[in-house]
Structures are given as structure tokens and as C-alpha cells.
XYZ file of C-alpha atoms in Angstrom:
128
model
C 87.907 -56.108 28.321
C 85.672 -58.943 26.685
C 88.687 -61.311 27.710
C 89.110 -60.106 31.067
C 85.542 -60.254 32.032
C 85.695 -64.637 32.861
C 88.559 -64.290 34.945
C 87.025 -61.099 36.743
C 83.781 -63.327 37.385
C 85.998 -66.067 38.304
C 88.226 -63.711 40.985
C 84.938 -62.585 42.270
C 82.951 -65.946 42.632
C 86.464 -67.051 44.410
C 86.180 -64.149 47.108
C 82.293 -64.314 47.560
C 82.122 -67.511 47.895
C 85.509 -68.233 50.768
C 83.775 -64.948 52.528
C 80.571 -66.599 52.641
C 81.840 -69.937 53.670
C 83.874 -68.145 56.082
C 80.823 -66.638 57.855
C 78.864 -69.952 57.533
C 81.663 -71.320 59.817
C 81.226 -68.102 62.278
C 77.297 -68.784 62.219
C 77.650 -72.471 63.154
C 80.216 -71.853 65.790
C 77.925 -69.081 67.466
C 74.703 -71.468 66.646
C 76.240 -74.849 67.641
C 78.577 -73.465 70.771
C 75.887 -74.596 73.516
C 75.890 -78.554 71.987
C 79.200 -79.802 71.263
C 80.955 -78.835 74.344
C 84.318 -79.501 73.171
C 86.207 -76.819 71.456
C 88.238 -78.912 69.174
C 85.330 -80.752 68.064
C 83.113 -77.711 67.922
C 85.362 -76.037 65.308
C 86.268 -79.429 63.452
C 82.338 -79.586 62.942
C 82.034 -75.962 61.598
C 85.293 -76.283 59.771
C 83.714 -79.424 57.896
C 80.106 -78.194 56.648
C 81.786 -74.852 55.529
C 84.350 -76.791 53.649
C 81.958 -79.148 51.857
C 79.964 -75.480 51.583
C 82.956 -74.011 49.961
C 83.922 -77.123 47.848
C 80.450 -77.402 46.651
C 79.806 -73.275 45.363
C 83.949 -73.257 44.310
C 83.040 -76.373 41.867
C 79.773 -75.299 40.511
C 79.754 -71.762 40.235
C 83.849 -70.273 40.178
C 85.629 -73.221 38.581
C 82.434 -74.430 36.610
C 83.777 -77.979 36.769
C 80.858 -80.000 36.946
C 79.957 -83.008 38.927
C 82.455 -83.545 42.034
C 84.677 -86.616 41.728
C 87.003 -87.886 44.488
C 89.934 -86.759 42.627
C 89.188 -83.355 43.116
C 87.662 -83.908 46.373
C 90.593 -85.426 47.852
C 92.329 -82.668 46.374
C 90.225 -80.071 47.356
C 91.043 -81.270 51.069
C 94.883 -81.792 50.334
C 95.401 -78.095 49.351
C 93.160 -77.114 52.639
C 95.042 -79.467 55.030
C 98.447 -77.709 53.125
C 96.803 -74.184 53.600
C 95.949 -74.481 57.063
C 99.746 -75.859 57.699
C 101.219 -72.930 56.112
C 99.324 -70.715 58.256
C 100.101 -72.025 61.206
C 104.346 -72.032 60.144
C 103.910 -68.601 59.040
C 101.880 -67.307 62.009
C 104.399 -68.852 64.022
C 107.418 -67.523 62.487
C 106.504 -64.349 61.793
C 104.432 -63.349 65.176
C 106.268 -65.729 67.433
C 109.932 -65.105 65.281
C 109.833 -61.541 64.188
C 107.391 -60.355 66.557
C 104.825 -59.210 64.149
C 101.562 -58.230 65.682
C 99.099 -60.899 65.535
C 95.637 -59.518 63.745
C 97.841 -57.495 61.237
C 99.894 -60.294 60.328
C 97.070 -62.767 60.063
C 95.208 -60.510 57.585
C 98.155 -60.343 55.164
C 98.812 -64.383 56.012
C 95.400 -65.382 54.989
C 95.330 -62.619 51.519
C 98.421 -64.573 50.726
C 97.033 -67.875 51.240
C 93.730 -67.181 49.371
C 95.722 -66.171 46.528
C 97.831 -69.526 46.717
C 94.601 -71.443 47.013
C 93.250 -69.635 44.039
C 95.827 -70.716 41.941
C 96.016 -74.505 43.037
C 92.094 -74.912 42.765
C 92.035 -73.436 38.677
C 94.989 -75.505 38.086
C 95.316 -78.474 39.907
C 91.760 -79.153 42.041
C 89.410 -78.134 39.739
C 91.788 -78.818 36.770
C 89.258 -79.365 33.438
């Protein structure tokens, strides 16, 4: 169990910190909504402070990895730009394709793609 308990910590940081990121970016869409009038730059905006948010608790408090450097930074971005493709292809496919319903699917889309992004932030973004 004494093994178990870092990557338990770790697994746990992971999820509190994407949930909390995730409802910093539904607090500054609801907050900012009235002042940036376009949509696609309203959720770019939100999208960016929670992913310097996310990047900032992921590197200091799951991954421990000290100071940020632009290698992982650009990675950090790379695997989210990747991410955010893959759930638009598999959104696609599999509610537009198979006709999956749309709020089911995206649940089990996105516990997928956390998952992936777990495993490409210990080993590749935030890579000791």
C-alpha cells in the first residue's frame, strides 16, 4: 500500500486539478460573456487562463516537476491541441457515424481522453 500511495496522490491531484480548471473555464465564460462579444474569442480566452491554470497546478503539485521550461510548455500545449483533435474525430464519428447520443458519448470521450492525457503528461510533458 506504501507504494501505491504516490501514484494514488498523483491520480487524484490529476482529477482535482482538470475538474477545477474545468470549472475555472465555466466561471470565466459565465463572468466574461457580457465583454468579449464574440463566441470564438470568448471561449479561446477562457480556454487559455484555464490552461495556463491547469499547466501551472499539473507541474507543481501532480507531476512535481519544478520550474516550467518551454519544453514542457510547448508540450503541454501539443498534447492539448492533439486532445482537443481527437475529440472532435471521435465525437464526430461516433455521434455523427454510429449515431451515439451526444452527452453520453461525450462523457466516455473525455474519461478516455483524460486518461490519455494522464499518461502523456507523466511520461512525455512533465518527463523528469
Amino acid at each position: 500500500m506504501k507504494q501505491a500511495w504516490p501514484h494514488l496522490r498523483q491520480v487524484l491531484s490529476f482529477v482535482l486539478v482538470g475538474a477545477s480548471s474545468t470549472g475555472l473555464y465555466f466561471l470565466l465564460l459565465w463572468a466574461l460573456r457580457g465583454s468579449i462579444p464574440s463566441t470564438f474569442a470568448l471561449t479561446a480566452c477562457c480556454y487559455g487562463v484555464s490552461m495556463i491554470y491547469n499547466y501551472i497546478l499539473q507541474s507543481w503539485l501532480t507531476f512535481r516537476a519544478g520550474p516550467p521550461t518551454r519544453r514542457s510548455m510547448s508540450r503541454f500545449v501539443i498534447m492539448h491541441l492533439t486532445a482537443m483533435a481527437m475529440n472532435s474525430l471521435l465525437m464526430a464519428g461516433l455521434v455523427d457515424g454510429l449515431h451515439l447520443p451526444l452527452y453520453q458519448t461525450q462523457i466516455g470521450v473525455t474519461l478516455f481522453i483524460s486518461a490519455m492525457i494522464f499518461i502523456v503528461s507523466k511520461r512525455w510533458v512533465y518527463q523528469s
